[in-house]
PDB file of C-alpha atoms in Angstrom:
ATOM      1  CA  UNK A   1       0.000   0.000   0.000  1.00  0.00           C
ATOM      2  CA  UNK A   2       2.730   2.414   0.948  1.00  0.00           C
ATOM      3  CA  UNK A   3       4.491   1.467  -2.247  1.00  0.00           C
ATOM      4  CA  UNK A   4       1.483   2.499  -4.288  1.00  0.00           C
ATOM      5  CA  UNK A   5       1.170   5.818  -2.440  1.00  0.00           C
ATOM      6  CA  UNK A   6       4.789   6.862  -2.210  1.00  0.00           C
ATOM      7  CA  UNK A   7       6.209   4.734  -4.981  1.00  0.00           C
ATOM      8  CA  UNK A   8       9.157   2.387  -4.764  1.00  0.00           C
ATOM      9  CA  UNK A   9      11.979   3.513  -2.483  1.00  0.00           C
ATOM     10  CA  UNK A  10      14.837   5.007  -4.398  1.00  0.00           C
ATOM     11  CA  UNK A  11      17.751   2.644  -4.524  1.00  0.00           C
ATOM     12  CA  UNK A  12      21.186   4.110  -4.169  1.00  0.00           C
ATOM     13  CA  UNK A  13      23.260   3.357  -7.268  1.00  0.00           C
ATOM     14  CA  UNK A  14      26.304   1.265  -6.723  1.00  0.00           C
ATOM     15  CA  UNK A  15      29.636   1.656  -8.459  1.00  0.00           C
ATOM     16  CA  UNK A  16      29.060  -1.035 -11.068  1.00  0.00           C
ATOM     17  CA  UNK A  17      25.683   0.251 -12.183  1.00  0.00           C
ATOM     18  CA  UNK A  18      27.030   3.805 -12.297  1.00  0.00           C
ATOM     19  CA  UNK A  19      29.973   2.751 -14.434  1.00  0.00           C
ATOM     20  CA  UNK A  20      27.646   0.846 -16.767  1.00  0.00           C
ATOM     21  CA  UNK A  21      25.448   3.922 -17.148  1.00  0.00           C
ATOM     22  CA  UNK A  22      28.462   6.129 -17.853  1.00  0.00           C
ATOM     23  CA  UNK A  23      29.746   3.704 -20.475  1.00  0.00           C
ATOM     24  CA  UNK A  24      26.348   3.702 -22.148  1.00  0.00           C
ATOM     25  CA  UNK A  25      26.198   7.516 -22.181  1.00  0.00           C
ATOM     26  CA  UNK A  26      29.729   7.751 -23.521  1.00  0.00           C
ATOM     27  CA  UNK A  27      28.904   5.481 -26.433  1.00  0.00           C
ATOM     28  CA  UNK A  28      25.834   7.604 -27.219  1.00  0.00           C
ATOM     29  CA  UNK A  29      27.896  10.825 -27.207  1.00  0.00           C
ATOM     30  CA  UNK A  30      30.530   9.290 -29.459  1.00  0.00           C
ATOM     31  CA  UNK A  31      27.849   8.302 -31.977  1.00  0.00           C
ATOM     32  CA  UNK A  32      26.344  11.808 -31.950  1.00  0.00           C
ATOM     33  CA  UNK A  33      29.792  13.322 -32.382  1.00  0.00           C
ATOM     34  CA  UNK A  34      30.445  11.100 -35.379  1.00  0.00           C
ATOM     35  CA  UNK A  35      27.129  12.103 -36.918  1.00  0.00           C
ATOM     36  CA  UNK A  36      27.817  15.824 -36.356  1.00  0.00           C
ATOM     37  CA  UNK A  37      31.242  15.516 -37.942  1.00  0.00           C
ATOM     38  CA  UNK A  38      29.648  14.013 -41.018  1.00  0.00           C
ATOM     39  CA  UNK A  39      27.195  16.962 -41.151  1.00  0.00           C
ATOM     40  CA  UNK A  40      30.102  19.405 -40.800  1.00  0.00           C
ATOM     41  CA  UNK A  41      31.828  17.754 -43.729  1.00  0.00           C
ATOM     42  CA  UNK A  42      28.594  17.935 -45.758  1.00  0.00           C
ATOM     43  CA  UNK A  43      28.172  21.681 -45.058  1.00  0.00           C
ATOM     44  CA  UNK A  44      31.742  22.286 -46.203  1.00  0.00           C
ATOM     45  CA  UNK A  45      31.053  20.458 -49.454  1.00  0.00           C
ATOM     46  CA  UNK A  46      27.867  22.526 -50.008  1.00  0.00           C
ATOM     47  CA  UNK A  47      29.736  25.755 -49.326  1.00  0.00           C
ATOM     48  CA  UNK A  48      32.307  24.805 -51.953  1.00  0.00           C
ATOM     49  CA  UNK A  49      29.568  24.069 -54.482  1.00  0.00           C
ATOM     50  CA  UNK A  50      27.828  27.417 -53.835  1.00  0.00           C
ATOM     51  CA  UNK A  51      31.186  29.165 -54.091  1.00  0.00           C
ATOM     52  CA  UNK A  52      31.810  27.622 -57.478  1.00  0.00           C
ATOM     53  CA  UNK A  53      28.268  28.674 -58.462  1.00  0.00           C
ATOM     54  CA  UNK A  54      29.029  32.253 -57.372  1.00  0.00           C
ATOM     55  CA  UNK A  55      26.261  32.004 -54.761  1.00  0.00           C
ATOM     56  CA  UNK A  56      27.983  33.796 -51.934  1.00  0.00           C
ATOM     57  CA  UNK A  57      24.954  34.106 -49.640  1.00  0.00           C
ATOM     58  CA  UNK A  58      24.212  30.346 -49.750  1.00  0.00           C
ATOM     59  CA  UNK A  59      27.894  29.529 -49.175  1.00  0.00           C
ATOM     60  CA  UNK A  60      27.987  31.805 -46.096  1.00  0.00           C
ATOM     61  CA  UNK A  61      24.829  30.112 -44.757  1.00  0.00           C
ATOM     62  CA  UNK A  62      26.482  26.731 -45.099  1.00  0.00           C
ATOM     63  CA  UNK A  63      29.514  28.003 -43.207  1.00  0.00           C
ATOM     64  CA  UNK A  64      27.278  29.343 -40.424  1.00  0.00           C
ATOM     65  CA  UNK A  65      25.625  25.943 -40.042  1.00  0.00           C
ATOM     66  CA  UNK A  66      29.086  24.382 -40.079  1.00  0.00           C
ATOM     67  CA  UNK A  67      30.111  26.656 -37.167  1.00  0.00           C
ATOM     68  CA  UNK A  68      27.025  25.709 -35.160  1.00  0.00           C
ATOM     69  CA  UNK A  69      27.685  22.030 -35.783  1.00  0.00           C
ATOM     70  CA  UNK A  70      31.326  22.436 -34.726  1.00  0.00           C
ATOM     71  CA  UNK A  71      30.198  24.078 -31.483  1.00  0.00           C
ATOM     72  CA  UNK A  72      27.985  21.076 -30.790  1.00  0.00           C
ATOM     73  CA  UNK A  73      30.911  18.759 -31.567  1.00  0.00           C
ATOM     74  CA  UNK A  74      33.093  20.666 -29.110  1.00  0.00           C
ATOM     75  CA  UNK A  75      30.347  20.517 -26.499  1.00  0.00           C
ATOM     76  CA  UNK A  76      30.026  16.758 -26.984  1.00  0.00           C
ATOM     77  CA  UNK A  77      33.788  16.448 -26.586  1.00  0.00           C
ATOM     78  CA  UNK A  78      33.572  18.284 -23.260  1.00  0.00           C
ATOM     79  CA  UNK A  79      30.771  15.979 -22.182  1.00  0.00           C
ATOM     80  CA  UNK A  80      32.908  12.970 -22.990  1.00  0.00           C
ATOM     81  CA  UNK A  81      35.802  14.376 -20.977  1.00  0.00           C
ATOM     82  CA  UNK A  82      33.464  14.892 -18.037  1.00  0.00           C
ATOM     83  CA  UNK A  83      32.264  11.320 -18.290  1.00  0.00           C
ATOM     84  CA  UNK A  84      35.819  10.002 -18.500  1.00  0.00           C
ATOM     85  CA  UNK A  85      36.735  11.981 -15.389  1.00  0.00           C
ATOM     86  CA  UNK A  86      33.668  10.658 -13.595  1.00  0.00           C
ATOM     87  CA  UNK A  87      34.500   7.078 -14.565  1.00  0.00           C
ATOM     88  CA  UNK A  88      38.049   7.464 -13.294  1.00  0.00           C
ATOM     89  CA  UNK A  89      36.809   8.885  -9.998  1.00  0.00           C
ATOM     90  CA  UNK A  90      34.221   6.150  -9.561  1.00  0.00           C
ATOM     91  CA  UNK A  91      36.715   3.395 -10.377  1.00  0.00           C
ATOM     92  CA  UNK A  92      39.161   4.884  -7.877  1.00  0.00           C
ATOM     93  CA  UNK A  93      36.432   5.237  -5.275  1.00  0.00           C
ATOM     94  CA  UNK A  94      35.333   1.657  -5.903  1.00  0.00           C
ATOM     95  CA  UNK A  95      38.865   0.396  -5.441  1.00  0.00           C
ATOM     96  CA  UNK A  96      39.104   2.372  -2.208  1.00  0.00           C
ATOM     97  CA  UNK A  97      35.733   1.097  -1.019  1.00  0.00           C
ATOM     98  CA  UNK A  98      36.616  -2.501  -1.872  1.00  0.00           C
ATOM     99  CA  UNK A  99      39.902  -2.143  -0.007  1.00  0.00           C
ATOM    100  CA  UNK A 100      38.184  -0.686   3.057  1.00  0.00           C
ATOM    101  CA  UNK A 101      35.522  -3.402   2.954  1.00  0.00           C
ATOM    102  CA  UNK A 102      38.190  -6.083   2.717  1.00  0.00           C
ATOM    103  CA  UNK A 103      40.089  -4.585   5.638  1.00  0.00           C
ATOM    104  CA  UNK A 104      36.872  -4.256   7.634  1.00  0.00           C
ATOM    105  CA  UNK A 105      35.999  -7.893   6.904  1.00  0.00           C
ATOM    106  CA  UNK A 106      39.482  -9.020   7.904  1.00  0.00           C
ATOM    107  CA  UNK A 107      39.326  -7.013  11.124  1.00  0.00           C
ATOM    108  CA  UNK A 108      35.919  -8.482  11.969  1.00  0.00           C
ATOM    109  CA  UNK A 109      37.167 -12.001  11.274  1.00  0.00           C
ATOM    110  CA  UNK A 110      40.234 -11.409  13.414  1.00  0.00           C
ATOM    111  CA  UNK A 111      38.096 -10.044  16.215  1.00  0.00           C
ATOM    112  CA  UNK A 112      35.769 -13.036  16.015  1.00  0.00           C
ATOM    113  CA  UNK A 113      38.702 -15.468  16.092  1.00  0.00           C
ATOM    114  CA  UNK A 114      40.254 -13.706  19.054  1.00  0.00           C
ATOM    115  CA  UNK A 115      36.923 -13.804  20.842  1.00  0.00           C
ATOM    116  CA  UNK A 116      36.581 -17.509  20.092  1.00  0.00           C
ATOM    117  CA  UNK A 117      40.131 -18.245  21.266  1.00  0.00           C
ATOM    118  CA  UNK A 118      40.715 -16.091  24.316  1.00  0.00           C
ATOM    119  CA  UNK A 119      43.402 -16.986  26.803  1.00  0.00           C
ATOM    120  CA  UNK A 120      40.982 -18.513  29.306  1.00  0.00           C
ATOM    121  CA  UNK A 121      39.625 -20.906  26.693  1.00  0.00           C
ATOM    122  CA  UNK A 122      43.141 -21.847  25.632  1.00  0.00           C
ATOM    123  CA  UNK A 123      44.168 -22.620  29.216  1.00  0.00           C
ATOM    124  CA  UNK A 124      40.985 -24.635  29.754  1.00  0.00           C
ATOM    125  CA  UNK A 125      41.580 -26.585  26.559  1.00  0.00           C
ATOM    126  CA  UNK A 126      45.186 -27.354  27.518  1.00  0.00           C
ATOM    127  CA  UNK A 127      44.068 -28.549  30.958  1.00  0.00           C
ATOM    128  CA  UNK A 128      41.532 -30.861  29.330  1.00  0.00           C
ATOM    129  CA  UNK A 129      44.173 -32.216  26.962  1.00  0.00           C
ATOM    130  CA  UNK A 130      46.596 -32.887  29.829  1.00  0.00           C
ATOM    131  CA  UNK A 131      43.859 -34.583  31.850  1.00  0.00           C
ATOM    132  CA  UNK A 132      42.869 -36.787  28.928  1.00  0.00           C
ATOM    133  CA  UNK A 133      46.516 -37.677  28.310  1.00  0.00           C
ATOM    134  CA  UNK A 134      46.990 -38.683  31.967  1.00  0.00           C
ATOM    135  CA  UNK A 135      43.816 -40.767  31.906  1.00  0.00           C
ATOM    136  CA  UNK A 136      44.982 -42.534  28.761  1.00  0.00           C
ATOM    137  CA  UNK A 137      48.339 -43.358  30.378  1.00  0.00           C
ATOM    138  CA  UNK A 138      46.567 -44.837  33.398  1.00  0.00           C
ATOM    139  CA  UNK A 139      44.341 -46.917  31.135  1.00  0.00           C
ATOM    140  CA  UNK A 140      47.341 -48.213  29.200  1.00  0.00           C
ATOM    141  CA  UNK A 141      49.176 -49.101  32.427  1.00  0.00           C
ATOM    142  CA  UNK A 142      46.102 -50.920  33.711  1.00  0.00           C
ATOM    143  CA  UNK A 143      45.853 -52.910  30.493  1.00  0.00           C
ATOM    144  CA  UNK A 144      49.550 -53.812  30.676  1.00  0.00           C
ATOM    145  CA  UNK A 145      49.195 -55.587  34.060  1.00  0.00           C
ATOM    146  CA  UNK A 146      48.347 -59.327  33.941  1.00  0.00           C
ATOM    147  CA  UNK A 147      44.751 -60.150  34.773  1.00  0.00           C
ATOM    148  CA  UNK A 148      44.043 -62.451  37.804  1.00  0.00           C
ATOM    149  CA  UNK A 149      47.666 -62.694  39.033  1.00  0.00           C
ATOM    150  CA  UNK A 150      48.813 -61.081  42.262  1.00  0.00           C
ATOM    151  CA  UNK A 151      52.223 -62.274  43.415  1.00  0.00           C
ATOM    152  CA  UNK A 152      53.794 -61.522  46.799  1.00  0.00           C
ATOM    153  CA  UNK A 153      57.412 -60.602  46.190  1.00  0.00           C
ATOM    154  CA  UNK A 154      58.442 -61.490  49.792  1.00  0.00           C
ATOM    155  CA  UNK A 155      56.989 -64.990  49.478  1.00  0.00           C
ATOM    156  CA  UNK A 156      58.811 -65.519  46.207  1.00  0.00           C
ATOM    157  CA  UNK A 157      62.116 -64.431  47.806  1.00  0.00           C
ATOM    158  CA  UNK A 158      61.603 -66.851  50.747  1.00  0.00           C
ATOM    159  CA  UNK A 159      60.811 -69.729  48.383  1.00  0.00           C
ATOM    160  CA  UNK A 160      63.933 -68.995  46.392  1.00  0.00           C
ATOM    161  CA  UNK A 161      66.074 -69.085  49.564  1.00  0.00           C
ATOM    162  CA  UNK A 162      64.609 -72.501  50.484  1.00  0.00           C
ATOM    163  CA  UNK A 163      65.494 -73.831  47.032  1.00  0.00           C
ATOM    164  CA  UNK A 164      69.057 -72.583  47.390  1.00  0.00           C
ATOM    165  CA  UNK A 165      69.412 -74.241  50.843  1.00  0.00           C
ATOM    166  CA  UNK A 166      68.112 -77.586  49.506  1.00  0.00           C
ATOM    167  CA  UNK A 167      70.526 -77.405  46.600  1.00  0.00           C
ATOM    168  CA  UNK A 168      73.429 -76.773  48.980  1.00  0.00           C
ATOM    169  CA  UNK A 169      72.448 -79.725  51.227  1.00  0.00           C
ATOM    170  CA  UNK A 170      72.281 -82.084  48.241  1.00  0.00           C
ATOM    171  CA  UNK A 171      75.756 -81.025  47.143  1.00  0.00           C
ATOM    172  CA  UNK A 172      77.129 -81.756  50.647  1.00  0.00           C
ATOM    173  CA  UNK A 173      75.499 -85.230  50.740  1.00  0.00           C
ATOM    174  CA  UNK A 174      76.917 -86.106  47.349  1.00  0.00           C
ATOM    175  CA  UNK A 175      80.389 -85.159  48.538  1.00  0.00           C
ATOM    176  CA  UNK A 176      80.188 -87.325  51.730  1.00  0.00           C
ATOM    177  CA  UNK A 177      78.920 -90.514  50.026  1.00  0.00           C
ATOM    178  CA  UNK A 178      81.545 -90.488  47.317  1.00  0.00           C
ATOM    179  CA  UNK A 179      84.820 -92.340  48.408  1.00  0.00           C
ATOM    180  CA  UNK A 180      88.097 -92.156  46.505  1.00  0.00           C
ATOM    181  CA  UNK A 181      89.015 -95.470  44.745  1.00  0.00           C
ATOM    182  CA  UNK A 182      92.619 -96.599  45.599  1.00  0.00           C
ATOM    183  CA  UNK A 183      94.844 -97.330  42.685  1.00  0.00           C
ATOM    184  CA  UNK A 184      95.150-101.080  41.777  1.00  0.00           C
ATOM    185  CA  UNK A 185      98.730-102.426  41.736  1.00  0.00           C
ATOM    186  CA  UNK A 186      99.265-104.886  38.929  1.00  0.00           C
ATOM    187  CA  UNK A 187     102.333-107.160  39.512  1.00  0.00           C
ATOM    188  CA  UNK A 188     104.705-107.387  36.716  1.00  0.00           C
ATOM    189  CA  UNK A 189     105.101-110.865  35.165  1.00  0.00           C
ATOM    190  CA  UNK A 190     108.496-111.900  33.897  1.00  0.00           C
ATOM    191  CA  UNK A 191     108.288-112.138  30.193  1.00  0.00           C
ATOM    192  CA  UNK A 192     110.734-114.249  28.170  1.00  0.00           C
ATOM    193  CA  UNK A 193     113.513-112.335  26.670  1.00  0.00           C
ATOM    194  CA  UNK A 194     112.826-111.484  23.174  1.00  0.00           C
ATOM    195  CA  UNK A 195     114.869-109.821  20.708  1.00  0.00           C
ATOM    196  CA  UNK A 196     113.904-106.359  20.167  1.00  0.00           C
ATOM    197  CA  UNK A 197     111.778-105.964  17.188  1.00  0.00           C
ATOM    198  CA  UNK A 198     113.798-104.498  14.559  1.00  0.00           C
ATOM    199  CA  UNK A 199     112.934-103.948  11.076  1.00  0.00           C
ATOM    200  CA  UNK A 200     113.848-107.265   9.331  1.00  0.00           C
ATOM    201  CA  UNK A 201     115.979-107.265   6.355  1.00  0.00           C
ATOM    202  CA  UNK A 202     114.959-109.090   3.232  1.00  0.00           C
ATOM    203  CA  UNK A 203     117.111-112.197   4.082  1.00  0.00           C
ATOM    204  CA  UNK A 204     115.623-112.509   7.587  1.00  0.00           C
ATOM    205  CA  UNK A 205     112.133-112.418   6.173  1.00  0.00           C
ATOM    206  CA  UNK A 206     112.911-115.198   3.768  1.00  0.00           C
ATOM    207  CA  UNK A 207     114.510-117.293   6.578  1.00  0.00           C
ATOM    208  CA  UNK A 208     111.436-116.932   8.765  1.00  0.00           C
ATOM    209  CA  UNK A 209     109.192-118.065   5.983  1.00  0.00           C
ATOM    210  CA  UNK A 210     111.360-121.122   5.393  1.00  0.00           C
ATOM    211  CA  UNK A 211     111.210-122.140   9.092  1.00  0.00           C
ATOM    212  CA  UNK A 212     107.453-122.044   9.043  1.00  0.00           C
ATOM    213  CA  UNK A 213     107.316-124.313   6.025  1.00  0.00           C
ATOM    214  CA  UNK A 214     109.728-126.871   7.617  1.00  0.00           C
ATOM    215  CA  UNK A 215     107.676-126.912  10.823  1.00  0.00           C
ATOM    216  CA  UNK A 216     104.631-127.925   8.875  1.00  0.00           C
TER     217      UNK A 216
END
């Protein structure tokens, strides 16, 4: 309802739409300038024709129209310069605005991150990490212990001493029951004298063989 009464609210133009509008206007001015230049050239040609025809008044009229057209061309040139200046200013302002917006966004993001990671939260997080690490170590140590076995170290030491005493007693008993065996004297029996065994010569070997054959 309010829109019907007061009309649509006027939207502020942004840099991009303004630049697009300026580009469109600049193209229109360039086309008009080109058309006026063609008309200027046509008036010059007419003035030359009237001059050749000795029609001075008509030639002067053509030159007057040429002057008016040239003034319009100059005015259009000034308009184009104005538009170029405006485009340069808007582009510079847009770059400045974009830079400020980027810096503002970065500052807001930095502020949000600092708020999310203040020193108290960091200390609390580190305490939680240390606590979890300690709990995990205790769990690992508990898992490393054997299940269902609880040995008394003092009892094991006493049992080991008893085993050592028994071993020592057995060694003593083995030493007492083992008697030394006296050496056995074997009497020497007189053996008949024999010639020392010498390496027989070839003749002695043959003689011994002959005796054995005669004994048979």
